[in-house]
Amino acid sequence: MSFEIVSSGFQHRQRTGTPLSQALKTGIVFGVLSLYLALVGVYLTFDKSWVVVNVLSMGRTLLFVVPLLAGVQFARLNRSQSRAVQLGGTLLVGLIVGGFTACLLPVILFGNLRVMFVALSSPLAKMLALGLTPVLGAAVLVAGSAAAALFGALLTVMSPTVRRPITVGLAALAVVALLQEVLQLILRGGGAAFSFITRGLFQYGGLTVRGAIIVFVAAALVSIVVARLRAPFKARFAELPPGAARFLRQAGIVILLAAIIFFPLIGGSFVAQVFLLVGLYALMGMGLNVEVGLAGLLDLGFVAYFAIGAYTIALLTADSPHALASMSFWAALPIAVLVSVAFGFLFGIPVLGIRGDYLAVATLGIGEIVRVLVLSDVAQPLLGGAQGILNIPSPAIGSFELATPTSLYFLTVCCLALATYFAFRVQDSRLGRTWMAMRDDEDVAQALGINLVKTKLLAYSIGAAFAGVAGAIFAVMLKSIFPHSFQLLISINILALIIVGGLGSLGGVIVGALVLIGLPELLREFGEYRFLLYGAVIVAMMRLKPEGLWPARIRRRETADA
Amino acid sequence: MALLSVDELCVHYGKIEALHDVSLTVDEGQVVALIGANGAGKSSLLKAISGIVGVASGSIRFRDQVLTDCAPHEIVRHGVVQVPEGRRIFSRLTVQENLDMGAFLRRDHAEVRRDFERAFAMFPRLRERRNQVAGTLSGGEQQMLAMARALLSKPQLLLLDEPSMGLAPILVDLVFDSIEAIRKDGVTILLVEQNAFVALQIADIGYVLETGSIVLRESGPALLENDAVKRAYLG
């Protein structure tokens, strides 16, 4: 019984009812969604950011995006109905969603539920009423929702040549608005050429009206041009000799990769910091991918090896009373890796005979034991307890100190490149094959002469090595380390990123880290709600694309055969 | 001298006694069938021989080696290979990769290539499906893959656990035809089967196991004629 993450055979079949019942159902589902967003405070938080400064807040946009999506959903389910039914149904859907949301107005104004729902405050009432009097506001809200639903339905039924530019334009607008802070930061860092763009599009806090129009039109135009050129381009591409086509495709991948790698150079230190974190998580993802993706050993205590790598660097290089030596980072790095490997081996021994779900719980325990031990009074004289270890020097090449996020980012990229190459080679090796056989069926693998003890311990040790490198860089990034940096959440994050990326796939690790670590960092201004979004994205991913964003080779074959 | 001899073997799962004083011998080149009802201890005996479950007392000897305290992967090295019950293949590896795992321990690469050809000659379907992911094979094909994989580990003694389980009658015949073919290749076979009728037809010797003990040992044809066996297992 190995741990498998597969989509279940359960097929959620949409039961087709009458258009009326579907309109009611869709309206209620999205109405409840809208209520939920209001109650947990999403609308209010988003109301503080702008899509277009002083014209349209993100909260108000979201208020109408929900009925719009409801309209899309209803129209998709009722494509074959007559126009009159589609129109009537969509209006009903919009009215229901708007009605649900508008119901909150009297609740806020006359009731008092703030004890339970902090978000039900007068600012929310003002926002829901769109700045008008409550009665008029409620009417506009409901009517606006119906209009939004109608727009959504219209988008769904119109011809794709018209729809695509509109949706691409709106999506571009949404992305630019969400990332405006980072974009402005990047553009400011880019010098005179970019400052022209900055002034044209943005003002403090977001897009200007002109900026919003420019972004929408530009994205729509690009989409039209791409749509026009796509067919002839594909035809030309298909005519190329296979060698040339492969070369072009590989060149494209290399250029894309280079663009991603060197992006922080133009992005400035905030972007570099985010990418550094993405790189560290990708490194750990590579390691956990060996354990979970290849060997099928579900490890929830992976953060332990990360911590061990970090503490080894701290103890060997820091200018602190806890330090055991004052080596250079470069001398300490291999030792940190070796120590992590040794602990991977050591922690592997007690869980050798445990499989599947039980293994997850046991490793979870190991990860926590490490954190608690480091925090404990017993280890305090050695490891510094809760005060941690301070004054970890930056690595230096000659007289050049790798102290900035950008330089550490490039160190991470180098390590990641090496790690990826190693992981790539090991996965197609005899050892990799052995891991995969053990993952698919431990008993049979044993019956064919595979030494399970050796194979498992190798998986734990090699996986730990990757985390050790990440921990080492993490220590010099923060220049000081504390036990509370090594929470269970990190293990869970790494597991989530390799699953979302595609279990057992190296490309998937990188993509998963970019999406699950990079995006939330870039969306920091939305505070705690980014985790709501994060959770929603993971659930949606597992529903829609359970094989991951970049499925492993074998998975693709499986789906192709099925 | 017997190829495999099991002497007064006892196996316990906690307090439950699965096998009690079981003795059995398999001579070189024979097909030996072990029949018995559900829970009689048939699979436990195979698992004890291949080292997957521990032995409480008694001994297992293969040629002149004592297997009793060997680890499973060491027992495979001695040439005793088990095909576990229930068509257990590596479902996410291809057919080819599954077979490669069968030859995992072997270093005689030229010989391995020849065995690949022999396996493909015996199961032509597997050659066609070489690059297919094994999880997408049909039930019968999976059983064949499991047997071919065991053959690639070049066993001297092949332990087959319920090879007919869950297969359509026509596939059962196919599987037992290939067991005959494997025997002709010089591999000794110890076979555990609930389907006593097909098992005893190809068996030189049959053992009947009841609640952990051997109650009968006869030649295959004799057991087929035995009244008690007929009543209990042949219906």
PDB file of C-alpha atoms in Angstrom, chain A residues 282-472:
ATOM      1  CA  ALA A 282      12.232  24.216  -5.413  1.00  0.00           C
ATOM      2  CA  LEU A 283      15.463  22.766  -4.013  1.00  0.00           C
ATOM      3  CA  MET A 284      13.574  21.167  -1.150  1.00  0.00           C
ATOM      4  CA  GLY A 285      10.886  20.079  -3.589  1.00  0.00           C
ATOM      5  CA  MET A 286      13.539  18.214  -5.594  1.00  0.00           C
ATOM      6  CA  GLY A 287      14.509  16.383  -2.421  1.00  0.00           C
ATOM      7  CA  LEU A 288      11.001  15.548  -1.309  1.00  0.00           C
ATOM      8  CA  ASN A 289      10.231  14.486  -4.862  1.00  0.00           C
ATOM      9  CA  VAL A 290      12.871  11.783  -4.501  1.00  0.00           C
ATOM     10  CA  GLU A 291      11.163  10.521  -1.357  1.00  0.00           C
ATOM     11  CA  VAL A 292       7.494  10.923  -2.269  1.00  0.00           C
ATOM     12  CA  GLY A 293       7.444  11.088  -6.044  1.00  0.00           C
ATOM     13  CA  LEU A 294       9.967   8.365  -6.821  1.00  0.00           C
ATOM     14  CA  ALA A 295      10.184   6.164  -3.751  1.00  0.00           C
ATOM     15  CA  GLY A 296       6.593   6.643  -2.575  1.00  0.00           C
ATOM     16  CA  LEU A 297       7.635   7.446   0.999  1.00  0.00           C
ATOM     17  CA  LEU A 298       5.313  10.125   2.295  1.00  0.00           C
ATOM     18  CA  ASP A 299       7.455  12.324   4.507  1.00  0.00           C
ATOM     19  CA  LEU A 300       5.776  15.083   6.511  1.00  0.00           C
ATOM     20  CA  GLY A 301       8.838  15.827   8.615  1.00  0.00           C
ATOM     21  CA  PHE A 302      10.956  17.027   5.743  1.00  0.00           C
ATOM     22  CA  VAL A 303      11.521  20.414   7.343  1.00  0.00           C
ATOM     23  CA  ALA A 304      13.816  18.648   9.827  1.00  0.00           C
ATOM     24  CA  TYR A 305      16.556  18.255   7.193  1.00  0.00           C
ATOM     25  CA  PHE A 306      16.116  21.882   6.175  1.00  0.00           C
ATOM     26  CA  ALA A 307      16.632  22.869   9.804  1.00  0.00           C
ATOM     27  CA  ILE A 308      19.629  20.586  10.169  1.00  0.00           C
ATOM     28  CA  GLY A 309      21.307  22.120   7.105  1.00  0.00           C
ATOM     29  CA  ALA A 310      20.661  25.616   8.439  1.00  0.00           C
ATOM     30  CA  TYR A 311      21.881  24.861  11.973  1.00  0.00           C
ATOM     31  CA  THR A 312      25.009  23.137  10.711  1.00  0.00           C
ATOM     32  CA  ILE A 313      25.982  26.243   8.741  1.00  0.00           C
ATOM     33  CA  ALA A 314      25.195  28.421  11.749  1.00  0.00           C
ATOM     34  CA  LEU A 315      27.257  26.324  14.144  1.00  0.00           C
ATOM     35  CA  LEU A 316      30.220  26.150  11.789  1.00  0.00           C
ATOM     36  CA  THR A 317      30.376  29.712  10.510  1.00  0.00           C
ATOM     37  CA  ALA A 318      28.583  32.088  12.878  1.00  0.00           C
ATOM     38  CA  ASP A 319      30.325  34.757  14.898  1.00  0.00           C
ATOM     39  CA  SER A 320      28.472  33.710  18.038  1.00  0.00           C
ATOM     40  CA  PRO A 321      29.206  32.011  21.367  1.00  0.00           C
ATOM     41  CA  HIS A 322      27.389  28.895  20.117  1.00  0.00           C
ATOM     42  CA  ALA A 323      29.653  28.455  17.123  1.00  0.00           C
ATOM     43  CA  LEU A 324      31.838  25.367  17.056  1.00  0.00           C
ATOM     44  CA  ALA A 325      34.139  26.683  14.350  1.00  0.00           C
ATOM     45  CA  SER A 326      34.523  29.704  12.154  1.00  0.00           C
ATOM     46  CA  MET A 327      34.770  28.165   8.744  1.00  0.00           C
ATOM     47  CA  SER A 328      33.899  29.790   5.483  1.00  0.00           C
ATOM     48  CA  PHE A 329      30.484  29.076   4.007  1.00  0.00           C
ATOM     49  CA  TRP A 330      32.041  27.066   1.195  1.00  0.00           C
ATOM     50  CA  ALA A 331      33.849  24.745   3.564  1.00  0.00           C
ATOM     51  CA  ALA A 332      30.789  24.359   5.745  1.00  0.00           C
ATOM     52  CA  LEU A 333      28.344  23.689   2.894  1.00  0.00           C
ATOM     53  CA  PRO A 334      29.528  20.147   2.110  1.00  0.00           C
ATOM     54  CA  ILE A 335      29.563  19.379   5.814  1.00  0.00           C
ATOM     55  CA  ALA A 336      25.994  20.665   6.138  1.00  0.00           C
ATOM     56  CA  VAL A 337      24.962  18.376   3.285  1.00  0.00           C
ATOM     57  CA  LEU A 338      26.733  15.406   4.861  1.00  0.00           C
ATOM     58  CA  VAL A 339      25.147  16.067   8.243  1.00  0.00           C
ATOM     59  CA  SER A 340      21.703  16.259   6.605  1.00  0.00           C
ATOM     60  CA  VAL A 341      22.383  13.004   4.800  1.00  0.00           C
ATOM     61  CA  ALA A 342      23.441  11.384   8.047  1.00  0.00           C
ATOM     62  CA  PHE A 343      20.238  12.507   9.738  1.00  0.00           C
ATOM     63  CA  GLY A 344      18.166  11.390   6.751  1.00  0.00           C
ATOM     64  CA  PHE A 345      19.701   7.957   7.253  1.00  0.00           C
ATOM     65  CA  LEU A 346      19.238   8.078  11.019  1.00  0.00           C
ATOM     66  CA  PHE A 347      15.602   9.221  10.921  1.00  0.00           C
ATOM     67  CA  GLY A 348      14.893   6.666   8.218  1.00  0.00           C
ATOM     68  CA  ILE A 349      15.767   3.751  10.490  1.00  0.00           C
ATOM     69  CA  PRO A 350      12.838   3.989  12.938  1.00  0.00           C
ATOM     70  CA  VAL A 351      10.275   4.347  10.149  1.00  0.00           C
ATOM     71  CA  LEU A 352      11.609   1.565   7.908  1.00  0.00           C
ATOM     72  CA  GLY A 353       8.768  -0.821   8.630  1.00  0.00           C
ATOM     73  CA  ILE A 354       6.003   1.772   8.366  1.00  0.00           C
ATOM     74  CA  ARG A 355       3.988   2.306   5.254  1.00  0.00           C
ATOM     75  CA  GLY A 356       1.556   4.702   3.684  1.00  0.00           C
ATOM     76  CA  ASP A 357      -0.576   6.868   5.925  1.00  0.00           C
ATOM     77  CA  TYR A 358       1.186   5.627   9.057  1.00  0.00           C
ATOM     78  CA  LEU A 359       4.511   6.725   7.631  1.00  0.00           C
ATOM     79  CA  ALA A 360       3.131  10.231   7.135  1.00  0.00           C
ATOM     80  CA  VAL A 361       2.178  10.425  10.801  1.00  0.00           C
ATOM     81  CA  ALA A 362       5.474   8.958  12.007  1.00  0.00           C
ATOM     82  CA  THR A 363       7.584  11.360   9.938  1.00  0.00           C
ATOM     83  CA  LEU A 364       5.382  14.214  11.101  1.00  0.00           C
ATOM     84  CA  GLY A 365       6.413  13.242  14.601  1.00  0.00           C
ATOM     85  CA  ILE A 366      10.092  13.240  13.667  1.00  0.00           C
ATOM     86  CA  GLY A 367       9.870  16.728  12.196  1.00  0.00           C
ATOM     87  CA  GLU A 368       8.219  18.030  15.351  1.00  0.00           C
ATOM     88  CA  ILE A 369      10.729  16.271  17.600  1.00  0.00           C
ATOM     89  CA  VAL A 370      13.561  18.085  15.860  1.00  0.00           C
ATOM     90  CA  ARG A 371      11.867  21.470  16.257  1.00  0.00           C
ATOM     91  CA  VAL A 372      10.985  20.873  19.903  1.00  0.00           C
ATOM     92  CA  LEU A 373      14.478  19.589  20.691  1.00  0.00           C
ATOM     93  CA  VAL A 374      16.076  22.655  19.145  1.00  0.00           C
ATOM     94  CA  LEU A 375      13.734  24.836  21.207  1.00  0.00           C
ATOM     95  CA  SER A 376      14.328  22.930  24.410  1.00  0.00           C
ATOM     96  CA  ASP A 377      16.333  24.018  27.418  1.00  0.00           C
ATOM     97  CA  VAL A 378      18.487  20.916  27.148  1.00  0.00           C
ATOM     98  CA  ALA A 379      19.807  21.958  23.765  1.00  0.00           C
ATOM     99  CA  GLN A 380      19.873  25.636  24.681  1.00  0.00           C
ATOM    100  CA  PRO A 381      23.606  25.818  25.511  1.00  0.00           C
ATOM    101  CA  LEU A 382      24.412  24.103  22.228  1.00  0.00           C
ATOM    102  CA  LEU A 383      21.858  25.533  19.799  1.00  0.00           C
ATOM    103  CA  GLY A 384      20.755  28.770  21.416  1.00  0.00           C
ATOM    104  CA  GLY A 385      17.146  27.767  22.124  1.00  0.00           C
ATOM    105  CA  ALA A 386      14.445  30.226  21.142  1.00  0.00           C
ATOM    106  CA  GLN A 387      17.002  33.031  20.806  1.00  0.00           C
ATOM    107  CA  GLY A 388      18.559  31.148  17.923  1.00  0.00           C
ATOM    108  CA  ILE A 389      22.011  31.741  16.516  1.00  0.00           C
ATOM    109  CA  LEU A 390      22.929  35.189  15.264  1.00  0.00           C
ATOM    110  CA  ASN A 391      25.654  36.751  13.140  1.00  0.00           C
ATOM    111  CA  ILE A 392      25.950  34.213  10.384  1.00  0.00           C
ATOM    112  CA  PRO A 393      28.332  35.732   7.848  1.00  0.00           C
ATOM    113  CA  SER A 394      27.444  35.933   4.159  1.00  0.00           C
ATOM    114  CA  PRO A 395      29.341  33.679   1.781  1.00  0.00           C
ATOM    115  CA  ALA A 396      32.108  35.471  -0.080  1.00  0.00           C
ATOM    116  CA  ILE A 397      33.878  34.849  -3.350  1.00  0.00           C
ATOM    117  CA  GLY A 398      37.253  36.521  -2.940  1.00  0.00           C
ATOM    118  CA  SER A 399      36.353  39.923  -1.575  1.00  0.00           C
ATOM    119  CA  PHE A 400      32.861  39.891  -3.092  1.00  0.00           C
ATOM    120  CA  GLU A 401      30.223  39.145  -0.480  1.00  0.00           C
ATOM    121  CA  LEU A 402      27.038  37.390  -1.523  1.00  0.00           C
ATOM    122  CA  ALA A 403      24.937  39.513   0.778  1.00  0.00           C
ATOM    123  CA  THR A 404      22.156  40.833  -1.448  1.00  0.00           C
ATOM    124  CA  PRO A 405      19.072  38.802  -2.286  1.00  0.00           C
ATOM    125  CA  THR A 406      20.093  38.915  -5.960  1.00  0.00           C
ATOM    126  CA  SER A 407      23.510  37.372  -5.378  1.00  0.00           C
ATOM    127  CA  LEU A 408      22.097  34.721  -3.058  1.00  0.00           C
ATOM    128  CA  TYR A 409      19.433  34.073  -5.651  1.00  0.00           C
ATOM    129  CA  PHE A 410      22.096  33.240  -8.206  1.00  0.00           C
ATOM    130  CA  LEU A 411      23.815  30.968  -5.699  1.00  0.00           C
ATOM    131  CA  THR A 412      20.471  29.201  -5.281  1.00  0.00           C
ATOM    132  CA  VAL A 413      20.010  28.936  -9.045  1.00  0.00           C
ATOM    133  CA  CYS A 414      23.430  27.285  -9.369  1.00  0.00           C
ATOM    134  CA  CYS A 415      22.628  24.800  -6.598  1.00  0.00           C
ATOM    135  CA  LEU A 416      19.195  24.191  -8.093  1.00  0.00           C
ATOM    136  CA  ALA A 417      20.686  23.535 -11.525  1.00  0.00           C
ATOM    137  CA  LEU A 418      23.108  21.005 -10.041  1.00  0.00           C
ATOM    138  CA  ALA A 419      20.343  19.428  -7.983  1.00  0.00           C
ATOM    139  CA  THR A 420      18.038  19.183 -10.987  1.00  0.00           C
ATOM    140  CA  TYR A 421      20.756  17.559 -13.062  1.00  0.00           C
ATOM    141  CA  PHE A 422      21.486  15.093 -10.286  1.00  0.00           C
ATOM    142  CA  ALA A 423      17.789  14.330  -9.761  1.00  0.00           C
ATOM    143  CA  PHE A 424      17.347  13.891 -13.494  1.00  0.00           C
ATOM    144  CA  ARG A 425      20.203  11.414 -13.726  1.00  0.00           C
ATOM    145  CA  VAL A 426      19.233   9.475 -10.627  1.00  0.00           C
ATOM    146  CA  GLN A 427      15.631   9.099 -11.711  1.00  0.00           C
ATOM    147  CA  ASP A 428      16.583   7.201 -14.857  1.00  0.00           C
ATOM    148  CA  SER A 429      19.275   5.193 -13.111  1.00  0.00           C
ATOM    149  CA  ARG A 430      19.020   1.698 -11.727  1.00  0.00           C
ATOM    150  CA  LEU A 431      18.441   3.216  -8.298  1.00  0.00           C
ATOM    151  CA  GLY A 432      15.607   5.396  -9.624  1.00  0.00           C
ATOM    152  CA  ARG A 433      13.960   2.383 -11.191  1.00  0.00           C
ATOM    153  CA  THR A 434      14.285   0.517  -7.916  1.00  0.00           C
ATOM    154  CA  TRP A 435      12.591   3.364  -6.075  1.00  0.00           C
ATOM    155  CA  MET A 436       9.723   3.398  -8.509  1.00  0.00           C
ATOM    156  CA  ALA A 437       9.271  -0.358  -8.257  1.00  0.00           C
ATOM    157  CA  MET A 438       9.231  -0.090  -4.473  1.00  0.00           C
ATOM    158  CA  ARG A 439       6.705   2.749  -4.715  1.00  0.00           C
ATOM    159  CA  ASP A 440       4.372   0.655  -6.855  1.00  0.00           C
ATOM    160  CA  ASP A 441       4.613  -2.509  -4.760  1.00  0.00           C
ATOM    161  CA  GLU A 442       6.962  -2.978  -1.843  1.00  0.00           C
ATOM    162  CA  ASP A 443       6.303  -6.697  -1.413  1.00  0.00           C
ATOM    163  CA  VAL A 444       6.900  -7.587  -5.032  1.00  0.00           C
ATOM    164  CA  ALA A 445      10.006  -5.438  -5.170  1.00  0.00           C
ATOM    165  CA  GLN A 446      11.292  -7.401  -2.203  1.00  0.00           C
ATOM    166  CA  ALA A 447      10.286 -10.682  -3.806  1.00  0.00           C
ATOM    167  CA  LEU A 448      12.450  -9.756  -6.813  1.00  0.00           C
ATOM    168  CA  GLY A 449      15.514  -9.294  -4.698  1.00  0.00           C
ATOM    169  CA  ILE A 450      15.460  -5.586  -3.913  1.00  0.00           C
ATOM    170  CA  ASN A 451      16.935  -4.768  -0.531  1.00  0.00           C
ATOM    171  CA  LEU A 452      14.191  -2.550   0.886  1.00  0.00           C
ATOM    172  CA  VAL A 453      16.233  -1.328   3.837  1.00  0.00           C
ATOM    173  CA  LYS A 454      19.042  -0.064   1.643  1.00  0.00           C
ATOM    174  CA  THR A 455      16.693   1.396  -0.970  1.00  0.00           C
ATOM    175  CA  LYS A 456      14.582   3.274   1.549  1.00  0.00           C
ATOM    176  CA  LEU A 457      17.503   4.657   3.496  1.00  0.00           C
ATOM    177  CA  LEU A 458      19.094   5.854   0.265  1.00  0.00           C
ATOM    178  CA  ALA A 459      15.878   7.695  -0.614  1.00  0.00           C
ATOM    179  CA  TYR A 460      15.745   9.394   2.793  1.00  0.00           C
ATOM    180  CA  SER A 461      19.434  10.308   2.702  1.00  0.00           C
ATOM    181  CA  ILE A 462      19.455  11.697  -0.831  1.00  0.00           C
ATOM    182  CA  GLY A 463      16.206  13.575  -0.242  1.00  0.00           C
ATOM    183  CA  ALA A 464      17.699  15.079   2.918  1.00  0.00           C
ATOM    184  CA  ALA A 465      20.791  16.254   1.025  1.00  0.00           C
ATOM    185  CA  PHE A 466      18.710  18.599  -1.142  1.00  0.00           C
ATOM    186  CA  ALA A 467      16.988  20.049   1.922  1.00  0.00           C
ATOM    187  CA  GLY A 468      20.375  20.467   3.606  1.00  0.00           C
ATOM    188  CA  VAL A 469      21.605  22.686   0.758  1.00  0.00           C
ATOM    189  CA  ALA A 470      18.408  24.743   0.934  1.00  0.00           C
ATOM    190  CA  GLY A 471      18.790  25.092   4.688  1.00  0.00           C
ATOM    191  CA  ALA A 472      22.395  26.243   4.315  1.00  0.00           C
TER     192      ALA A 472
END
